[in-house]
Coordinates of C-alpha atoms and ligand atoms in Angstrom, one line a residue:
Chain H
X1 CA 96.4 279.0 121.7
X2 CA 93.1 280.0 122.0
X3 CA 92.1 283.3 119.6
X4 CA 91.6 286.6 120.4
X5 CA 88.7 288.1 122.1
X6 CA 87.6 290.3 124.1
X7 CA 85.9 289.9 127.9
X8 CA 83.3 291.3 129.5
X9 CA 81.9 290.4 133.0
X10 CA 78.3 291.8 133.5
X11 CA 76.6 292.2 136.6
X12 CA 72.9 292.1 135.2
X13 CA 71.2 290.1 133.1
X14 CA 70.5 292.8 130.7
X15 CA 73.4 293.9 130.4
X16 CA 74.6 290.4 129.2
X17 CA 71.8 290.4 126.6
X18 CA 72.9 293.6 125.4
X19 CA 76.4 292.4 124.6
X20 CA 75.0 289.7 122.6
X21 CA 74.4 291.5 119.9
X22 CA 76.1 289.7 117.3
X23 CA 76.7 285.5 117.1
X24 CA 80.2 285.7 117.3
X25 CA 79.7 287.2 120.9
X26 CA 79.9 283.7 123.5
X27 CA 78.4 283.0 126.7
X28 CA 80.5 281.9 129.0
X29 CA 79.6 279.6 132.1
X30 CA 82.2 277.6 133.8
X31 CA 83.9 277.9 130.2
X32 CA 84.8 273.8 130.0
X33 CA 83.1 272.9 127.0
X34 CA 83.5 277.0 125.3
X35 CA 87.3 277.1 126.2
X36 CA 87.6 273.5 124.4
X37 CA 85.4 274.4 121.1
X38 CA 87.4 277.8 120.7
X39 CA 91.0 276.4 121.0
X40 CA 90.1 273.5 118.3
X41 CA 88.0 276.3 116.1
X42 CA 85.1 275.1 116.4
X43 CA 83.0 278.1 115.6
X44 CA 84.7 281.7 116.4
X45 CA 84.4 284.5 118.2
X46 CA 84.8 287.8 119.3
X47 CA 83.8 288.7 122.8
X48 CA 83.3 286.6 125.6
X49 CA 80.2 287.1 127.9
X50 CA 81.4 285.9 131.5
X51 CA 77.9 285.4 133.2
X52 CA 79.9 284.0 136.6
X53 CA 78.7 287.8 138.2
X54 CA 75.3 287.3 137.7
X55 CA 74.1 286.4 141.1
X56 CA 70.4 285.5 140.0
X57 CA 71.9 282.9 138.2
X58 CA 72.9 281.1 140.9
X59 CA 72.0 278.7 143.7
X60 CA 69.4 275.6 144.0
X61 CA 65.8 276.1 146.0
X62 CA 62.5 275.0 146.7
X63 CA 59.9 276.7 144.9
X64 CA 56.6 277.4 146.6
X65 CA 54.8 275.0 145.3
X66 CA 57.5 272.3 146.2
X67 CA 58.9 272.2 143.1
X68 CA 62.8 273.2 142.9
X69 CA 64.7 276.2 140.7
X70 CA 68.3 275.6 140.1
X71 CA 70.4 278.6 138.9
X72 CA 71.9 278.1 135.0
X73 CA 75.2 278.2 137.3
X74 CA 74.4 275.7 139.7
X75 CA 77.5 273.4 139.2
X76 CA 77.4 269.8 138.7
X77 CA 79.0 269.1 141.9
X78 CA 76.7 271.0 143.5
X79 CA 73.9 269.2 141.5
X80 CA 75.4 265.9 142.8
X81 CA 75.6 266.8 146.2
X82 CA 72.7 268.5 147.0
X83 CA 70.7 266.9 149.9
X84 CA 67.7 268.1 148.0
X85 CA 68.7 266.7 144.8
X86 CA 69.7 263.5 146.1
X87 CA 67.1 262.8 148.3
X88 CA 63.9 263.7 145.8
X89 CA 65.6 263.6 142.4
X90 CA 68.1 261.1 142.6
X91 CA 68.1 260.9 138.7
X92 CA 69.5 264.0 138.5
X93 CA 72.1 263.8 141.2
X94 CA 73.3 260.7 139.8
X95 CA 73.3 262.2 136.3
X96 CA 75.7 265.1 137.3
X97 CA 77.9 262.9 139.7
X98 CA 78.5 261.0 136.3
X99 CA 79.4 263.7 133.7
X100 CA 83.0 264.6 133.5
X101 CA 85.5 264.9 135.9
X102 CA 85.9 265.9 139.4
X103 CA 87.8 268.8 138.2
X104 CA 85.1 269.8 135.3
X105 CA 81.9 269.2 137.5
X106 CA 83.9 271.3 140.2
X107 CA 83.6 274.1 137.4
X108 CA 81.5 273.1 134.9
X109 CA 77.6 274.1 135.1
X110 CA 74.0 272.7 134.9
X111 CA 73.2 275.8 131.8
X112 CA 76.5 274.8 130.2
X113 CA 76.0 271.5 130.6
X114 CA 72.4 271.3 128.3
X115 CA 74.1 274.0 126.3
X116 CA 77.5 272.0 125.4
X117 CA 78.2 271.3 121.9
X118 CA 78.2 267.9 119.8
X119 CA 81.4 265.6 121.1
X120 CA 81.8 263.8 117.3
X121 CA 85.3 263.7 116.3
X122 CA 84.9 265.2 113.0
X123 CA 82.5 268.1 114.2
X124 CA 86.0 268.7 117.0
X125 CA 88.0 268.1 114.9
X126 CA 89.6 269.7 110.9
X127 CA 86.3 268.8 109.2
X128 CA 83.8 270.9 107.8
X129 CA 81.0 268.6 108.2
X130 CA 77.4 268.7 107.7
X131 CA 77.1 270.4 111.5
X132 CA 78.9 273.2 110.7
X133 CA 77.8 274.3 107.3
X134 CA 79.5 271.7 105.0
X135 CA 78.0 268.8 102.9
X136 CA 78.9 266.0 104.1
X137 CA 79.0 263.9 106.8
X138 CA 82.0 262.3 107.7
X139 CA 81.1 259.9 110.5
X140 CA 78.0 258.3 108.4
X141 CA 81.0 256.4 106.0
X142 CA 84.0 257.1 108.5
X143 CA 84.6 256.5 112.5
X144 CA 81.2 255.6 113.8
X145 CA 81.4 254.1 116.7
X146 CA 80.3 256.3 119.0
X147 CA 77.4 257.8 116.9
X148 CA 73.9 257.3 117.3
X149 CA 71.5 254.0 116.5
X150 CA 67.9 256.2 116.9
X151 CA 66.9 259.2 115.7
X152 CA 70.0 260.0 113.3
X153 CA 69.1 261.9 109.7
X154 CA 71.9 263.2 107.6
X155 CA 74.6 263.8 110.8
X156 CA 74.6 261.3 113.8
X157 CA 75.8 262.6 117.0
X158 CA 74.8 261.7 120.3
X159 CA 73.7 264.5 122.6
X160 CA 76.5 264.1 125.2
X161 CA 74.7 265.4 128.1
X162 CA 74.1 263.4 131.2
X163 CA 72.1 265.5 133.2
X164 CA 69.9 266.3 130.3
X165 CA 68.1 262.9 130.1
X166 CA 67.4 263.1 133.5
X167 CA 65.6 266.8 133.5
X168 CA 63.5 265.2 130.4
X169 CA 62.5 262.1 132.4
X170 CA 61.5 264.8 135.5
X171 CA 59.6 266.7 133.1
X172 CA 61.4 269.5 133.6
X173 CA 61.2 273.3 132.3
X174 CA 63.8 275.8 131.4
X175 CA 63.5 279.1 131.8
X176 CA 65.3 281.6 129.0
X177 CA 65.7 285.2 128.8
X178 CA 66.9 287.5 125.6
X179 CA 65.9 290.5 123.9
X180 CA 62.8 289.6 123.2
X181 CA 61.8 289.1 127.0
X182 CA 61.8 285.9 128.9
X183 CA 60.2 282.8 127.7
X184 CA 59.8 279.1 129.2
X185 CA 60.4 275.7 127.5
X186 CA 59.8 271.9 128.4
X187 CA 63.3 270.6 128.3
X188 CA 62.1 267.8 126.2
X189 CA 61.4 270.6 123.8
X190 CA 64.6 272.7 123.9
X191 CA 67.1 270.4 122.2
X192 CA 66.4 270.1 118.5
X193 CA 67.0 266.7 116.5
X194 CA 68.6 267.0 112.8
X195 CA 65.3 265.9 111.2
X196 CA 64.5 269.8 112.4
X197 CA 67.8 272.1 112.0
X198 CA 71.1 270.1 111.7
X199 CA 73.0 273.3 112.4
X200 CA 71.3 274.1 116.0
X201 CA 71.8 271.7 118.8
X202 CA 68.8 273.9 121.2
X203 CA 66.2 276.0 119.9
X204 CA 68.2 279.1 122.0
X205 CA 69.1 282.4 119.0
X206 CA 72.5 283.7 120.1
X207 CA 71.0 286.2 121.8
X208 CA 69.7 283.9 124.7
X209 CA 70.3 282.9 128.2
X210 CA 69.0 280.0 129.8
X211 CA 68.5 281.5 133.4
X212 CA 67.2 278.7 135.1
X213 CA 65.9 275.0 135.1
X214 CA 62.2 274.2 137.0
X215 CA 61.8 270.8 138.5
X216 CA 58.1 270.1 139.1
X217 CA 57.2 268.7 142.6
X218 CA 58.1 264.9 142.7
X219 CA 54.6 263.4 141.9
X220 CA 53.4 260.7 144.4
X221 CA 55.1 257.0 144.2
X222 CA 58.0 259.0 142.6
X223 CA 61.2 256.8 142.0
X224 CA 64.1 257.9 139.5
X225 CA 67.6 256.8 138.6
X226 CA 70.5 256.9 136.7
X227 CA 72.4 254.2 134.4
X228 CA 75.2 255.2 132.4
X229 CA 77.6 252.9 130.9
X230 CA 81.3 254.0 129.4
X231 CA 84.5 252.8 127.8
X232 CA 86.3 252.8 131.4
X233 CA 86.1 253.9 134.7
X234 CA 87.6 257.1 135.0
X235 CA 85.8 260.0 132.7
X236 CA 83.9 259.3 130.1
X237 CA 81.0 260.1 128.1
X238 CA 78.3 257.8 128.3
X239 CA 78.5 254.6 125.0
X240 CA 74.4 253.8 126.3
X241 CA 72.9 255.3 129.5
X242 CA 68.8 255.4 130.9
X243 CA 67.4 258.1 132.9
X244 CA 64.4 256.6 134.9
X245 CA 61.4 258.7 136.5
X246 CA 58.4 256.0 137.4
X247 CA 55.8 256.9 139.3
X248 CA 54.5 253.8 141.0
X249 CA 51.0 253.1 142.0
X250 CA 51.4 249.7 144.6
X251 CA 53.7 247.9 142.3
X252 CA 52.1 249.3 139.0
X253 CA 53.9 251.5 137.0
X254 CA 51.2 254.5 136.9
X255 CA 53.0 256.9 134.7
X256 CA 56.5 258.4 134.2
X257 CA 59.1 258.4 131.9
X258 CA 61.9 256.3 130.2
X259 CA 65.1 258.5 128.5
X260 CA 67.9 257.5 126.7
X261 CA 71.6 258.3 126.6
X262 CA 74.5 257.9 124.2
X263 CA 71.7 256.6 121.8
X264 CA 70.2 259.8 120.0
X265 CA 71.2 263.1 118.7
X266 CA 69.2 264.7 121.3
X267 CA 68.1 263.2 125.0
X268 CA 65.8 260.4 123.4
X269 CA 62.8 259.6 125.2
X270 CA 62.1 255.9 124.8
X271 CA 58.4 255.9 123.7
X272 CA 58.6 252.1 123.3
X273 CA 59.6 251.7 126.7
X274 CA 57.4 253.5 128.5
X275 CA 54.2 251.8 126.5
X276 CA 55.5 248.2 127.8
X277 CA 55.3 249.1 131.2
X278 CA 52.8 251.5 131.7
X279 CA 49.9 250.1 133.7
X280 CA 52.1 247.1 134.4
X281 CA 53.8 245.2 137.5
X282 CA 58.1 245.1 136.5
X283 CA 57.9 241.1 136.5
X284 CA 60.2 239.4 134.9
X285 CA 58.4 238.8 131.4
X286 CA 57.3 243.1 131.2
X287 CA 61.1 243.6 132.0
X288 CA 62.3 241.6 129.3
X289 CA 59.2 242.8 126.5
X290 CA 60.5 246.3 127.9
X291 CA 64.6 245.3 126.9
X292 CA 63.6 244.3 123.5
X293 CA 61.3 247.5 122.7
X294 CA 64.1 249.7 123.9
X295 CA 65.9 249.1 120.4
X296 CA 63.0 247.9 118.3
X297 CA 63.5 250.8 116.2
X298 CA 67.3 251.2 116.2
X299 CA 69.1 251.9 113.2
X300 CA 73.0 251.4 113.8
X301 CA 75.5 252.5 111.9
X302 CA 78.6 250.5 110.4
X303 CA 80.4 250.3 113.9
X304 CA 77.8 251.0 116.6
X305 CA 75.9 247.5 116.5
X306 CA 77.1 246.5 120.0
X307 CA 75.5 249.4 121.3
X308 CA 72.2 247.3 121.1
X309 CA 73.0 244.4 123.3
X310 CA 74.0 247.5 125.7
X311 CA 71.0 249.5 126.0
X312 CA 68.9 245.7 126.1
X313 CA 71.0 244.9 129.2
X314 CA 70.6 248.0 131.1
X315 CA 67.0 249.0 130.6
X316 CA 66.6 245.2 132.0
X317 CA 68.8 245.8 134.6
X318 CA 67.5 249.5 135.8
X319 CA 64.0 248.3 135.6
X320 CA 64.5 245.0 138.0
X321 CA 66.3 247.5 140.3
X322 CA 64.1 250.1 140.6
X323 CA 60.9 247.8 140.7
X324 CA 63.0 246.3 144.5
X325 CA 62.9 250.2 145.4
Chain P
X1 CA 93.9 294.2 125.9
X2 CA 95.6 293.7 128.9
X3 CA 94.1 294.1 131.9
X4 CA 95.6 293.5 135.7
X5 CA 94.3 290.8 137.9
X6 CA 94.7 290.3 141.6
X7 CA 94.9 287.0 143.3
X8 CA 96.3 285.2 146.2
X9 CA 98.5 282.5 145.1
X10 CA 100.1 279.8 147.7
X11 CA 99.6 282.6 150.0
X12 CA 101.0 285.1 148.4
X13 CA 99.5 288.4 147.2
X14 CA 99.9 288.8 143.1
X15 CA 99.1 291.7 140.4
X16 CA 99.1 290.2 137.3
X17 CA 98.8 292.0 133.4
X18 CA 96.8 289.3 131.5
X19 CA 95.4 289.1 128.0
X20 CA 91.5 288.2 127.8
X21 CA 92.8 285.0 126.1
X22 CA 95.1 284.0 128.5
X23 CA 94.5 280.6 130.5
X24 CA 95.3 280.2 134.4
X25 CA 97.6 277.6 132.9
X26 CA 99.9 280.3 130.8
X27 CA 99.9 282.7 133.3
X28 CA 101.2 280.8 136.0
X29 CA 103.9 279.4 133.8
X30 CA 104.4 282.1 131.3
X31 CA 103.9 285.0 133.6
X32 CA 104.7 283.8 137.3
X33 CA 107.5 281.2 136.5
X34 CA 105.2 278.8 138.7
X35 CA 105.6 275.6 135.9
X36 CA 104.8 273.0 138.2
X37 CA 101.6 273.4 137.0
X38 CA 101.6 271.1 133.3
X39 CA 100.0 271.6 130.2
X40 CA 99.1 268.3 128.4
X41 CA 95.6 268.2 126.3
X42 CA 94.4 271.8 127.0
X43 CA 90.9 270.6 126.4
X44 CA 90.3 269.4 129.8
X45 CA 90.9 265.4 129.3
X46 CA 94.6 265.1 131.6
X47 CA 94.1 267.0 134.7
X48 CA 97.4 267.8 134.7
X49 CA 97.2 271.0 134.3
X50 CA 95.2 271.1 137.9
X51 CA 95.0 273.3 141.1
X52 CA 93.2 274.4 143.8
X53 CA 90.8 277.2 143.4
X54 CA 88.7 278.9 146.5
X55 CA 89.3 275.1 147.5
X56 CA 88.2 273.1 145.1
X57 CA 90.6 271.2 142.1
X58 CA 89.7 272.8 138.6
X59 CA 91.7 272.4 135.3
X60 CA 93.6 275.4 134.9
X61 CA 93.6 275.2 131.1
X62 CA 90.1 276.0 131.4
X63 CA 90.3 278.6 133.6
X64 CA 90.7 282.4 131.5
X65 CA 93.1 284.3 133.8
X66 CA 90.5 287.1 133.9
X67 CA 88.3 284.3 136.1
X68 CA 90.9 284.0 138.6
X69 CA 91.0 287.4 139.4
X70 CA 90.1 287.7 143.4
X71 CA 90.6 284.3 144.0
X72 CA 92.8 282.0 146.4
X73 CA 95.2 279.6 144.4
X74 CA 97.3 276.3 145.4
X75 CA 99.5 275.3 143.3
X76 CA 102.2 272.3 143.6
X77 CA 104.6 274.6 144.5
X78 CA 102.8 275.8 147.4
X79 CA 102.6 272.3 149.3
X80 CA 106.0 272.2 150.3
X81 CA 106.8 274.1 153.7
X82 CA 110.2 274.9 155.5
X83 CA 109.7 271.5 157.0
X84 CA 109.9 269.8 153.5
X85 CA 107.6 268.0 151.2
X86 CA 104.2 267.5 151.8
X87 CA 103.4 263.9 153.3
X88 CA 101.2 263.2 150.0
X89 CA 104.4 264.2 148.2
X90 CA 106.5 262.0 150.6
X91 CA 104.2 259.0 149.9
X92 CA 104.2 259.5 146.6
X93 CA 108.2 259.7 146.2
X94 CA 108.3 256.5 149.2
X95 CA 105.9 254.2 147.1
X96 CA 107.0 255.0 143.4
X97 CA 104.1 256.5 142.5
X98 CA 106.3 259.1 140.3
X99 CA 107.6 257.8 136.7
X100 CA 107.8 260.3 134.0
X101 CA 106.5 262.7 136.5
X102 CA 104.4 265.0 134.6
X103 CA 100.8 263.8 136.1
X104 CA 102.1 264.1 139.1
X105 CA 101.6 267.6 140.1
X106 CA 97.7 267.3 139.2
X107 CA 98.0 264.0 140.9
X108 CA 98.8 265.5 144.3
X109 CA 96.6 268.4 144.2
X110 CA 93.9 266.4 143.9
X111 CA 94.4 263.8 146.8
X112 CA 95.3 266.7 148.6
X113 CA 91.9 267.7 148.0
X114 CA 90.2 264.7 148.3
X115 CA 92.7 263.9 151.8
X116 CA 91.2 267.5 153.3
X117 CA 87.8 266.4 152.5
X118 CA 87.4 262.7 153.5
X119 CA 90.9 262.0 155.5
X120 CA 90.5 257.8 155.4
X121 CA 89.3 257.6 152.1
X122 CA 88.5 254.1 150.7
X123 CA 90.3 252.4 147.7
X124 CA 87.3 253.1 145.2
X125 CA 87.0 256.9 146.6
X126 CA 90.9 257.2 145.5
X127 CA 89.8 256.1 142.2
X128 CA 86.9 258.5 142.1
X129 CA 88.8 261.3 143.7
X130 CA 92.0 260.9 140.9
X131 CA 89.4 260.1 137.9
X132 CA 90.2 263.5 136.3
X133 CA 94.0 263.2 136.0
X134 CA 95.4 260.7 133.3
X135 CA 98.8 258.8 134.0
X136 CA 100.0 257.3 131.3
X137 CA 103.1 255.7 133.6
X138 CA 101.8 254.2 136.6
X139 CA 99.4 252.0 136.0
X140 CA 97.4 253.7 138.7
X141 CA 98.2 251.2 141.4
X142 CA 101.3 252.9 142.8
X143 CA 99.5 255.9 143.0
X144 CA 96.4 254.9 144.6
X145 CA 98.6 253.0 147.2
X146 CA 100.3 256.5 148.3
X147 CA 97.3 258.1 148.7
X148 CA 96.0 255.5 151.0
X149 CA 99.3 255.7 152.6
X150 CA 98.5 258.8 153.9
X151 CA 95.2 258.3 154.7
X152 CA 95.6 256.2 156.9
Ligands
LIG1 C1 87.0 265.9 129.1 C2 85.5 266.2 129.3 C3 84.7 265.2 129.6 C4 83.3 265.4 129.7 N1 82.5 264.3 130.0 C5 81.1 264.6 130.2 C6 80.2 263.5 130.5 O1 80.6 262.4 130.7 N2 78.9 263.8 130.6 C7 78.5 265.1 130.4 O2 77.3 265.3 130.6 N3 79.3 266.1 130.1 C8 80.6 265.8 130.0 N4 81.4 266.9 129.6 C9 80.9 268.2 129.4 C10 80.9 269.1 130.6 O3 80.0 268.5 131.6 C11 80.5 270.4 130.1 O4 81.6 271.0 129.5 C12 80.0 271.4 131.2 O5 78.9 270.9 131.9 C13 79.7 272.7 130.5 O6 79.4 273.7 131.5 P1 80.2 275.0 131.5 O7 79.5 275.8 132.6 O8 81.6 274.8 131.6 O9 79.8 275.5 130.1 P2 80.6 276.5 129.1 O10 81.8 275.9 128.5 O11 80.7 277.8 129.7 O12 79.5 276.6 128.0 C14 79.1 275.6 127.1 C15 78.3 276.1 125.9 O13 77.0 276.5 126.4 C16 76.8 277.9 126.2 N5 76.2 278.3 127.5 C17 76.7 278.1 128.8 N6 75.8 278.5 129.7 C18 74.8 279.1 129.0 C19 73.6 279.7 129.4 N7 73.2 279.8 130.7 N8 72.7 280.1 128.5 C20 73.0 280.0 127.2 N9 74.1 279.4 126.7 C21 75.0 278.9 127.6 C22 78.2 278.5 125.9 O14 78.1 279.6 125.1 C23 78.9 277.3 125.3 O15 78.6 277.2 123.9 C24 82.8 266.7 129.5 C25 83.7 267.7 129.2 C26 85.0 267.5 129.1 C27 85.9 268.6 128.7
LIG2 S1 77.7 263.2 112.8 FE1 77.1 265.3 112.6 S2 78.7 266.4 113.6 FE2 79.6 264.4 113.1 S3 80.5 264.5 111.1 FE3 78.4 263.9 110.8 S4 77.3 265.9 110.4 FE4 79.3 266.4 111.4
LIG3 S1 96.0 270.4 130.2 FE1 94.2 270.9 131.3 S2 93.1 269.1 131.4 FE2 94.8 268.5 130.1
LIG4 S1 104.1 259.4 135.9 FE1 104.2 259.7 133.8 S2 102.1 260.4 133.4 FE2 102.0 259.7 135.4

């Protein structure tokens, strides 16, 4: 059973800010991830905020300066088959044509998707862990396996976002509107790691609507993908996954950026990467000083070790395919 | 509080009472009687629990009732017409791609969806197109080959 609320269906974004005027109040996208979290009791609430009648919300275009704006309630699927997308941001297509299911991406949203909350079992499940306001954390001693190996301090979660790695890579923005007016953030900057606040996943108050996500125009010798590696084939969230966004000069990698999945609490941009191959031609020996620096810093947990050999294997892999591009 | 809904559902026009915390799942069973549609995880893992909104498959346990309100359902039981079963519910009876049964409704509705979309789908687009519902029966196999069945 899920609990008792009420619903409300704005037609304006103001309006929607105005009924978010206490933390127990929800926003409600597609409602895949929300729906979930409120029938195990994750957090509670009192009033869900339907945004699905906000039409400024929606749709995907190009932005004047060749850039593109996608609506909070773009959908995945229509992330992942967008002509646009696909043909000058293939990360990010790829990206949302791996999240979920057919059914969730059908439904589930780009806003909702960066807004999602922690997948660790304990956080879903009967535990009052470190997360949500208790003082301890059960996955550093228990069932790890599927925790992080960077960036991990007091609770380990991966951020289980796919598309997320990919907007870091692009450099993208998000655009957020509350009471206090509208404001814009770097994606990279609007997930927060526990070293900062262990009890916020985004720097977003409850009062606050991401409204829509800015791509900048693909820079020249632009070439991106996804890599995203899981348990089995059907649905799944990702064990170790790379976002790539390279831009090449000839065959030299000229600038761009390297980001990780299923490996940190937040979308972890690979800093140890990107310095390997920066200025460099992907031959074999960068590619394989570029797989070792991927983990240099790693920390595993009790049962996450084979992550390691993972995230070696694809960054090698990724980087010999997109350097044939 | 309760609040009336209207949607279209396999054709036909409904008014519906719901409760703001009332899935498309409950109301179709609870309220309407239509319990061809399942409930299994309610959290979105199964797909069983699956049908056809404004065309595309969604998992109804996700869905609030409220949502639904001016849209065009499918369920299972609106695939079968005077002149019997659906042929993706023939194939799936012909080739044994039916055990315990319970996936199977989520199953159909989304080959049927994937069958309206790409009608000669290959072997790894089944898989894709059925990667949301869970059978823990089948093995898969049987199911894949009555999709491709009717494909063809
Ligand atoms: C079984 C399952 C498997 C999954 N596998 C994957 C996977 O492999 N990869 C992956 O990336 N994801 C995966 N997901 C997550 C899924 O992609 C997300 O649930 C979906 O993208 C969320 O979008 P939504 O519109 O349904 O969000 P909602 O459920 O409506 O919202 C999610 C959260 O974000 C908040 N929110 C939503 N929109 C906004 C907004 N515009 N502004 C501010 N806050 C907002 C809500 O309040 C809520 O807390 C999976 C989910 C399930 C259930
Ligand atoms: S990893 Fe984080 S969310 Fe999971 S139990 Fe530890 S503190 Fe809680
Ligand atoms: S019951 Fe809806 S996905 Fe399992
Ligand atoms: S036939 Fe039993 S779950 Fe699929």
């Amino acid at each position: 059973m899920l609990p008792n609320f009420s619903y409300v269906r704005p037609k304006s974004l103001d309006e929607a800010v105005r009924h978010l005027d206490s933390p127990e109040n929800r926003i409600h996208a597609g409602g895949t991830d929300l729906l979930g979290c409120l029938r195990e009791r994750v957090f509670g609430v009192a009033k869900i905020v339907s945004l699905s009648g906000i039409q400024e919300l929606k749709g995907i275009t190009e932005t004047a300066e060749g850039g593109l704006r996608i609506g909070a309630l773009a959908t995945l699927r229509e992330i992942a088959e967008s002509p646009l997308i696909r043909s000058k941001y293939p990360v990010l297509a790829q990206g949302a044509a791996e999240a979920a299911s057919p059914q969730l991406r059908n439904q589930g949203t780009l806003g909702g998707n960066l807004c999602q909350k922690p997948r660790c079992w304990y956080y879903r499940g009967d535990f009052h862990c470190l997360r949500k306001g208790g003082d301890l954390c059960y996955a550093m001693v228990g069932e790890n396996a599927f925790h992080c190996i960077l960036g991990g301090d007091a609770c380990y979660i991966v951020h289980p976002s796919d598309t997320a790695p990919a907007l870091v890579a692009l450099g993208a923005t998000v655009r957020i509107t509350g009471a206090g007016g509208p404001r814009t953030v770097p994606v990279e900057e609007f997930f927060v790691p526990p070293t900062q606040d262990l009890t916020r996943e985004t720097v977003l108050e409850h009062n606050e609507i991401l409204t829509e996500i800015l791509l900048p125009p693909p820079p020249q010798g632009l070439r991106s993908s996804y890599r995203k590696v899981r348990a089995r084939r059907s649905w799944d969230f990702a064990l170790a996954g790379v976002a790539l966004a390279l831009q090449f000069r000839g065959e030299e990698v000229a600038g761009g950026r390297v980001v990780l999945s299923g490996a940190a609490p937040i979308p972890w941009r690979s800093v140890e990467v990107e310095e390997v191959i920066l200025g460099k031609r992907l031959d074999a020996e960068t590619i394989s000083a570029a797989a070792e620096a991927v983990v240099k810093n790693a920390e595993p947990l009790a049962q996450n070790d084979y992550k390691l050999p993972l995230f070696r294997a694809i960054v090698e892999e990724e980087l010999s395919a997109i350097a044939k591009v | 509080m309760k609040r009336i809904i209207q949607l279209t559902i396999n054709d036909k026009e409904y008014e519906v009472a719901v409760e703001p915390n009332q899935t498309l799942t409950d109301m179709l069973r609870y309220e309407l009687g239509l319990t061809g549609t399942k409930k299994g995880c309610e959290v979105g893992d199964c797909g069983s629990c699956t049908v056809i909104m404004d065309g595309i498959p969604v998992n109804s346990c996700l869905v609030l009732a409220m949502q639904a309100n001016g849209r065009k359902i499918t369920t299972i039981e609106g695939l079968e017409t005077e002149k019997g079963m659906h042929p993706i519910q023939k194939a799936f009876v012909e080739k044994g791609a039916i055990q315990c049964g319970f996936c199977t409704p989520g199953m159909i509705l989304s080959s049927k969806s994937l069958l309206d979309k790409n009608p000669n789908p290959t072997e790894e687009e089944i898989r894709a197109g059925i990667s949301g519902n869970l059978c823990r029966c089948t093995g898969y196999q049987k199911i894949v080959d009555a999709v491709k069945s009717v494909g063809k």
